[in-house]
PDB file of C-alpha atoms in Angstrom:
ATOM      1  CA  LEU A  19     103.144 146.088 125.109  1.00  0.00           C
ATOM      2  CA  GLU A  20     100.582 147.474 122.623  1.00  0.00           C
ATOM      3  CA  TYR A  21     103.477 148.017 120.200  1.00  0.00           C
ATOM      4  CA  PHE A  22     104.492 144.352 120.042  1.00  0.00           C
ATOM      5  CA  PHE A  23     101.050 143.411 118.566  1.00  0.00           C
ATOM      6  CA  LEU A  24     101.930 145.448 115.322  1.00  0.00           C
ATOM      7  CA  LEU A  25     104.805 143.093 114.892  1.00  0.00           C
ATOM      8  CA  ILE A  26     102.974 139.824 115.173  1.00  0.00           C
ATOM      9  CA  LEU A  27     100.529 138.401 112.307  1.00  0.00           C
ATOM     10  CA  PRO A  28      97.232 136.751 113.836  1.00  0.00           C
ATOM     11  CA  LEU A  29      97.718 133.284 115.319  1.00  0.00           C
ATOM     12  CA  GLN A  30      97.954 131.484 111.722  1.00  0.00           C
ATOM     13  CA  VAL A  31     100.385 129.317 110.303  1.00  0.00           C
ATOM     14  CA  PHE A  32     102.650 130.773 107.762  1.00  0.00           C
ATOM     15  CA  VAL A  33     105.579 128.766 106.451  1.00  0.00           C
ATOM     16  CA  ALA A  34     108.424 130.211 104.184  1.00  0.00           C
ATOM     17  CA  VAL A  35     109.883 127.435 101.954  1.00  0.00           C
ATOM     18  CA  VAL A  36     113.272 127.845 100.390  1.00  0.00           C
ATOM     19  CA  PRO A  37     112.946 125.980  97.101  1.00  0.00           C
ATOM     20  CA  PRO A  38     115.684 123.352  96.829  1.00  0.00           C
ATOM     21  CA  PHE A  39     116.187 124.263  93.039  1.00  0.00           C
ATOM     22  CA  ALA A  40     116.319 128.143  93.621  1.00  0.00           C
ATOM     23  CA  SER A  41     118.038 130.279  91.081  1.00  0.00           C
ATOM     24  CA  SER A  42     121.859 130.733  91.213  1.00  0.00           C
ATOM     25  CA  ARG A  43     122.067 134.461  91.043  1.00  0.00           C
ATOM     26  CA  PHE A  44     123.160 134.907  94.499  1.00  0.00           C
ATOM     27  CA  PRO A  45     126.150 133.026  96.499  1.00  0.00           C
ATOM     28  CA  ALA A  46     124.923 130.337  98.957  1.00  0.00           C
ATOM     29  CA  ARG A  47     123.825 132.741 101.885  1.00  0.00           C
ATOM     30  CA  VAL A  48     121.522 131.621 104.350  1.00  0.00           C
ATOM     31  CA  ASN A  49     120.021 132.866 107.961  1.00  0.00           C
ATOM     32  CA  ALA A  50     119.615 136.270 106.632  1.00  0.00           C
ATOM     33  CA  PHE A  51     117.055 137.437 109.109  1.00  0.00           C
ATOM     34  CA  ILE A  52     117.529 141.194 109.224  1.00  0.00           C
ATOM     35  CA  ALA A  53     115.476 143.424 111.192  1.00  0.00           C
ATOM     36  CA  GLY A  54     114.838 146.753 109.687  1.00  0.00           C
ATOM     37  CA  SER A  55     117.012 146.231 106.347  1.00  0.00           C
ATOM     38  CA  MET A  56     117.891 143.754 103.837  1.00  0.00           C
ATOM     39  CA  PRO A  57     121.569 142.528 103.004  1.00  0.00           C
ATOM     40  CA  ASN A  58     123.556 144.568 100.684  1.00  0.00           C
ATOM     41  CA  GLY A  59     120.704 147.320 100.494  1.00  0.00           C
ATOM     42  CA  ILE A  60     118.320 145.005  98.751  1.00  0.00           C
ATOM     43  CA  ARG A  61     114.846 145.916  99.424  1.00  0.00           C
ATOM     44  CA  PRO A  62     111.483 144.024  99.135  1.00  0.00           C
ATOM     45  CA  ARG A  63     110.133 144.339  95.575  1.00  0.00           C
ATOM     46  CA  GLY A  64     107.512 146.945  94.877  1.00  0.00           C
ATOM     47  CA  ASP A  65     104.499 144.532  95.093  1.00  0.00           C
ATOM     48  CA  ALA A  66     105.643 143.321  98.402  1.00  0.00           C
ATOM     49  CA  MET A  67     106.071 146.822  99.784  1.00  0.00           C
ATOM     50  CA  ALA A  68     102.757 147.733  98.335  1.00  0.00           C
ATOM     51  CA  SER A  69     100.981 144.797 100.089  1.00  0.00           C
ATOM     52  CA  THR A  70     102.448 145.790 103.391  1.00  0.00           C
ATOM     53  CA  ALA A  71     101.872 149.381 103.983  1.00  0.00           C
ATOM     54  CA  SER A  72     104.197 150.138 106.586  1.00  0.00           C
ATOM     55  CA  THR A  73     103.288 152.283 109.723  1.00  0.00           C
ATOM     56  CA  ALA A  74     106.570 152.118 111.250  1.00  0.00           C
ATOM     57  CA  ARG A  75     108.125 154.435 113.631  1.00  0.00           C
ATOM     58  CA  THR A  76     111.044 154.492 116.033  1.00  0.00           C
ATOM     59  CA  VAL A  77     110.427 154.617 119.708  1.00  0.00           C
ATOM     60  CA  SER A  78     112.984 154.647 122.775  1.00  0.00           C
ATOM     61  CA  SER A  79     112.962 151.791 125.058  1.00  0.00           C
ATOM     62  CA  THR A  80     112.534 152.979 128.639  1.00  0.00           C
ATOM     63  CA  ALA A  81     114.238 149.645 129.818  1.00  0.00           C
ATOM     64  CA  ASN A  82     117.681 150.067 128.116  1.00  0.00           C
ATOM     65  CA  ASN A  83     117.259 153.234 125.723  1.00  0.00           C
ATOM     66  CA  GLU A  84     117.991 151.147 122.576  1.00  0.00           C
ATOM     67  CA  LYS A  85     115.728 151.865 119.840  1.00  0.00           C
ATOM     68  CA  ALA A  86     113.189 149.462 118.439  1.00  0.00           C
ATOM     69  CA  THR A  87     111.435 149.493 115.083  1.00  0.00           C
ATOM     70  CA  ILE A  88     107.849 149.251 115.262  1.00  0.00           C
ATOM     71  CA  GLY A  89     105.906 148.585 112.133  1.00  0.00           C
ATOM     72  CA  GLN A  90     104.496 146.019 109.791  1.00  0.00           C
ATOM     73  CA  MET A  91     106.363 142.686 109.583  1.00  0.00           C
ATOM     74  CA  LEU A  92     107.154 141.097 106.033  1.00  0.00           C
ATOM     75  CA  GLY A  93     107.580 137.436 106.755  1.00  0.00           C
ATOM     76  CA  GLY A  94     105.669 134.890 108.856  1.00  0.00           C
ATOM     77  CA  LEU A  95     105.949 132.600 111.912  1.00  0.00           C
ATOM     78  CA  VAL A  96     104.553 129.193 113.051  1.00  0.00           C
ATOM     79  CA  PHE A  97     102.858 128.659 116.334  1.00  0.00           C
ATOM     80  CA  LEU A  98     103.088 125.392 117.912  1.00  0.00           C
ATOM     81  CA  LYS A  99     101.112 123.986 121.074  1.00  0.00           C
ATOM     82  CA  THR A 100     103.159 122.561 123.666  1.00  0.00           C
ATOM     83  CA  GLY A 101     102.799 121.128 127.287  1.00  0.00           C
ATOM     84  CA  LYS A 102     106.650 121.782 128.054  1.00  0.00           C
ATOM     85  CA  ARG A 103     107.143 125.452 127.079  1.00  0.00           C
ATOM     86  CA  ALA A 104     109.910 126.149 129.639  1.00  0.00           C
ATOM     87  CA  GLN A 105     111.779 122.823 128.741  1.00  0.00           C
ATOM     88  CA  LEU A 106     111.562 123.651 124.947  1.00  0.00           C
ATOM     89  CA  ILE A 107     112.766 127.206 125.381  1.00  0.00           C
ATOM     90  CA  ASP A 108     115.789 125.957 127.355  1.00  0.00           C
ATOM     91  CA  PHE A 109     116.426 123.261 124.590  1.00  0.00           C
ATOM     92  CA  TYR A 110     116.036 125.492 121.532  1.00  0.00           C
ATOM     93  CA  LYS A 111     118.090 128.343 123.166  1.00  0.00           C
ATOM     94  CA  ASN A 112     120.798 126.377 124.804  1.00  0.00           C
ATOM     95  CA  MET A 113     121.286 123.403 122.264  1.00  0.00           C
ATOM     96  CA  ILE A 114     120.221 124.732 119.028  1.00  0.00           C
ATOM     97  CA  GLY A 115     121.129 128.509 119.605  1.00  0.00           C
ATOM     98  CA  MET A 116     117.869 130.344 118.872  1.00  0.00           C
ATOM     99  CA  SER A 117     117.185 133.533 120.468  1.00  0.00           C
ATOM    100  CA  VAL A 118     114.055 134.844 121.878  1.00  0.00           C
ATOM    101  CA  TRP A 119     112.348 137.238 119.596  1.00  0.00           C
ATOM    102  CA  LEU A 120     109.119 138.041 121.371  1.00  0.00           C
ATOM    103  CA  GLU A 121     107.310 136.995 124.712  1.00  0.00           C
ATOM    104  CA  GLN A 122     103.603 137.191 124.928  1.00  0.00           C
ATOM    105  CA  PRO A 123     101.141 135.725 127.371  1.00  0.00           C
ATOM    106  CA  ASN A 124     101.923 131.962 127.608  1.00  0.00           C
ATOM    107  CA  ILE A 125     103.886 132.170 124.308  1.00  0.00           C
ATOM    108  CA  THR A 126     107.501 132.503 123.534  1.00  0.00           C
ATOM    109  CA  ILE A 127     108.627 133.218 120.040  1.00  0.00           C
ATOM    110  CA  LEU A 128     112.086 132.325 119.086  1.00  0.00           C
ATOM    111  CA  SER A 129     114.154 133.106 115.861  1.00  0.00           C
ATOM    112  CA  HIS A 130     116.910 131.338 113.967  1.00  0.00           C
ATOM    113  CA  GLY A 131     117.916 133.131 110.713  1.00  0.00           C
ATOM    114  CA  ASN A 132     114.607 133.423 108.853  1.00  0.00           C
ATOM    115  CA  MET A 133     112.904 130.790 110.868  1.00  0.00           C
ATOM    116  CA  ILE A 134     110.442 131.917 113.675  1.00  0.00           C
ATOM    117  CA  LEU A 135     108.805 129.564 115.862  1.00  0.00           C
ATOM    118  CA  GLY A 136     106.171 130.419 118.500  1.00  0.00           C
ATOM    119  CA  PHE A 137     105.562 127.909 121.486  1.00  0.00           C
ATOM    120  CA  HIS A 138     102.227 128.207 123.080  1.00  0.00           C
ATOM    121  CA  GLN A 139     101.749 126.785 126.397  1.00  0.00           C
ATOM    122  CA  SER A 140      98.440 124.656 126.319  1.00  0.00           C
ATOM    123  CA  ASP A 141      96.455 122.058 128.108  1.00  0.00           C
ATOM    124  CA  GLU A 142      95.578 120.694 124.491  1.00  0.00           C
ATOM    125  CA  PRO A 143      97.737 117.905 122.882  1.00  0.00           C
ATOM    126  CA  PRO A 144     101.152 119.441 121.493  1.00  0.00           C
ATOM    127  CA  ASP A 145     101.773 120.095 117.939  1.00  0.00           C
ATOM    128  CA  LEU A 146     103.989 117.279 116.964  1.00  0.00           C
ATOM    129  CA  GLN A 147     103.333 117.039 113.119  1.00  0.00           C
ATOM    130  CA  GLY A 148     105.699 117.949 110.447  1.00  0.00           C
ATOM    131  CA  MET A 149     109.298 118.462 110.500  1.00  0.00           C
ATOM    132  CA  TYR A 150     111.358 121.593 111.450  1.00  0.00           C
ATOM    133  CA  THR A 151     114.536 122.106 109.230  1.00  0.00           C
ATOM    134  CA  PHE A 152     117.293 124.508 110.570  1.00  0.00           C
ATOM    135  CA  VAL A 153     119.573 125.514 107.602  1.00  0.00           C
ATOM    136  CA  TYR A 154     123.476 126.262 108.054  1.00  0.00           C
ATOM    137  CA  PRO A 155     125.838 127.802 105.931  1.00  0.00           C
ATOM    138  CA  SER A 156     128.410 124.930 105.744  1.00  0.00           C
ATOM    139  CA  ARG A 157     128.959 121.281 106.631  1.00  0.00           C
ATOM    140  CA  GLU A 158     131.271 122.272 109.613  1.00  0.00           C
ATOM    141  CA  ALA A 159     128.371 124.225 111.223  1.00  0.00           C
ATOM    142  CA  VAL A 160     126.013 120.850 110.661  1.00  0.00           C
ATOM    143  CA  ASP A 161     128.703 118.795 112.310  1.00  0.00           C
ATOM    144  CA  GLU A 162     128.816 121.206 115.034  1.00  0.00           C
ATOM    145  CA  MET A 163     125.082 120.633 115.817  1.00  0.00           C
ATOM    146  CA  TYR A 164     125.612 116.897 115.488  1.00  0.00           C
ATOM    147  CA  ARG A 165     128.021 117.113 118.327  1.00  0.00           C
ATOM    148  CA  LYS A 166     125.586 118.918 120.410  1.00  0.00           C
ATOM    149  CA  LEU A 167     122.639 116.626 119.529  1.00  0.00           C
ATOM    150  CA  LYS A 168     124.266 113.050 118.923  1.00  0.00           C
ATOM    151  CA  ASP A 169     122.454 111.481 121.765  1.00  0.00           C
ATOM    152  CA  THR A 170     119.053 112.084 119.845  1.00  0.00           C
ATOM    153  CA  ALA A 171     120.466 112.200 116.243  1.00  0.00           C
ATOM    154  CA  ASP A 172     119.444 109.496 113.863  1.00  0.00           C
ATOM    155  CA  ALA A 173     122.897 108.924 112.464  1.00  0.00           C
ATOM    156  CA  LYS A 174     125.997 110.955 111.508  1.00  0.00           C
ATOM    157  CA  PRO A 175     125.548 113.846 109.152  1.00  0.00           C
ATOM    158  CA  ARG A 176     125.710 112.562 105.320  1.00  0.00           C
ATOM    159  CA  ASP A 177     125.392 113.914 101.880  1.00  0.00           C
ATOM    160  CA  ASN A 178     121.959 113.703 100.221  1.00  0.00           C
ATOM    161  CA  GLU A 179     122.755 113.627  96.482  1.00  0.00           C
ATOM    162  CA  ARG A 180     119.073 113.765  95.469  1.00  0.00           C
ATOM    163  CA  TYR A 181     118.617 117.092  97.062  1.00  0.00           C
ATOM    164  CA  SER A 182     122.293 118.295  97.279  1.00  0.00           C
ATOM    165  CA  ILE A 183     122.216 118.811 100.893  1.00  0.00           C
ATOM    166  CA  TYR A 184     124.280 117.582 103.883  1.00  0.00           C
ATOM    167  CA  GLN A 185     121.992 116.579 106.700  1.00  0.00           C
ATOM    168  CA  PHE A 186     120.874 114.725 109.766  1.00  0.00           C
ATOM    169  CA  PHE A 187     117.853 114.309 111.954  1.00  0.00           C
ATOM    170  CA  ALA A 188     117.107 114.593 115.557  1.00  0.00           C
ATOM    171  CA  ALA A 189     114.288 115.330 118.032  1.00  0.00           C
ATOM    172  CA  ASP A 190     113.079 117.937 120.455  1.00  0.00           C
ATOM    173  CA  PRO A 191     112.315 117.155 123.968  1.00  0.00           C
ATOM    174  CA  GLU A 192     108.625 116.791 123.105  1.00  0.00           C
ATOM    175  CA  GLY A 193     109.246 114.677 120.020  1.00  0.00           C
ATOM    176  CA  ARG A 194     109.118 116.922 117.219  1.00  0.00           C
ATOM    177  CA  LYS A 195     111.164 115.626 114.114  1.00  0.00           C
ATOM    178  CA  LEU A 196     114.195 118.062 113.537  1.00  0.00           C
ATOM    179  CA  GLU A 197     116.643 118.372 110.496  1.00  0.00           C
ATOM    180  CA  PHE A 198     119.910 119.997 110.402  1.00  0.00           C
ATOM    181  CA  GLN A 199     121.218 120.743 107.068  1.00  0.00           C
ATOM    182  CA  ALA A 200     123.475 122.869 104.558  1.00  0.00           C
ATOM    183  CA  PHE A 201     122.525 123.236 100.893  1.00  0.00           C
ATOM    184  CA  LEU A 202     125.424 122.372  98.687  1.00  0.00           C
ATOM    185  CA  HIS A 203     124.405 124.771  95.980  1.00  0.00           C
ATOM    186  CA  PRO A 204     123.726 128.518  95.512  1.00  0.00           C
ATOM    187  CA  LEU A 205     120.616 130.092  96.908  1.00  0.00           C
ATOM    188  CA  ASP A 206     118.794 133.238  96.652  1.00  0.00           C
ATOM    189  CA  VAL A 207     118.682 135.422  99.579  1.00  0.00           C
ATOM    190  CA  VAL A 208     115.678 134.941 101.907  1.00  0.00           C
ATOM    191  CA  THR A 209     114.806 137.197 104.799  1.00  0.00           C
ATOM    192  CA  SER A 210     112.163 138.107 107.228  1.00  0.00           C
ATOM    193  CA  GLN A 211     112.142 141.791 108.396  1.00  0.00           C
ATOM    194  CA  VAL A 212     110.403 144.468 109.973  1.00  0.00           C
ATOM    195  CA  LEU A 213     109.771 147.120 107.404  1.00  0.00           C
ATOM    196  CA  GLU A 214     110.794 150.629 108.332  1.00  0.00           C
ATOM    197  CA  ALA A 215     108.631 153.744 107.327  1.00  0.00           C
TER     198      ALA A 215
END
């Protein structure tokens, strides 16, 4: 368990934003959450590597003999207080398709591509501000999410010409505003990763 704490930044809010007018050097590739390596052999820039001194090492899991990379994380996560953690985890896993990335006391951290959300069970009022946008690689993928969430969706997916996206909005069981979209223009690759030694 001590190794897990090396993966997590302090309980602060770090939000990674993909600029809507990103350079067109790369084809439209999204959801590039890669643990331990970057797509097509791309590595973080030298300044990113220097600012994140890696102490990574590989250990064997006693539970299933799978290897886990332990080291410095290059990325960030958002923690949200909730009074309905079990219900939210069920919703985000089974309706949206997020995966459990890490469990901590009273906290479940989920991932979807390069988006990482931590839900912290709390007696305080839930964090409901802002909007959480899930990005997909195609219109068809957004349409599939609409079919799953149309009972809470604001309307059918539609083009937004101003931002060159295809989108619809919905809400989670606690009332957080969610957006589901596909960019209709090329994007740079964006990843979150655990750096190897």
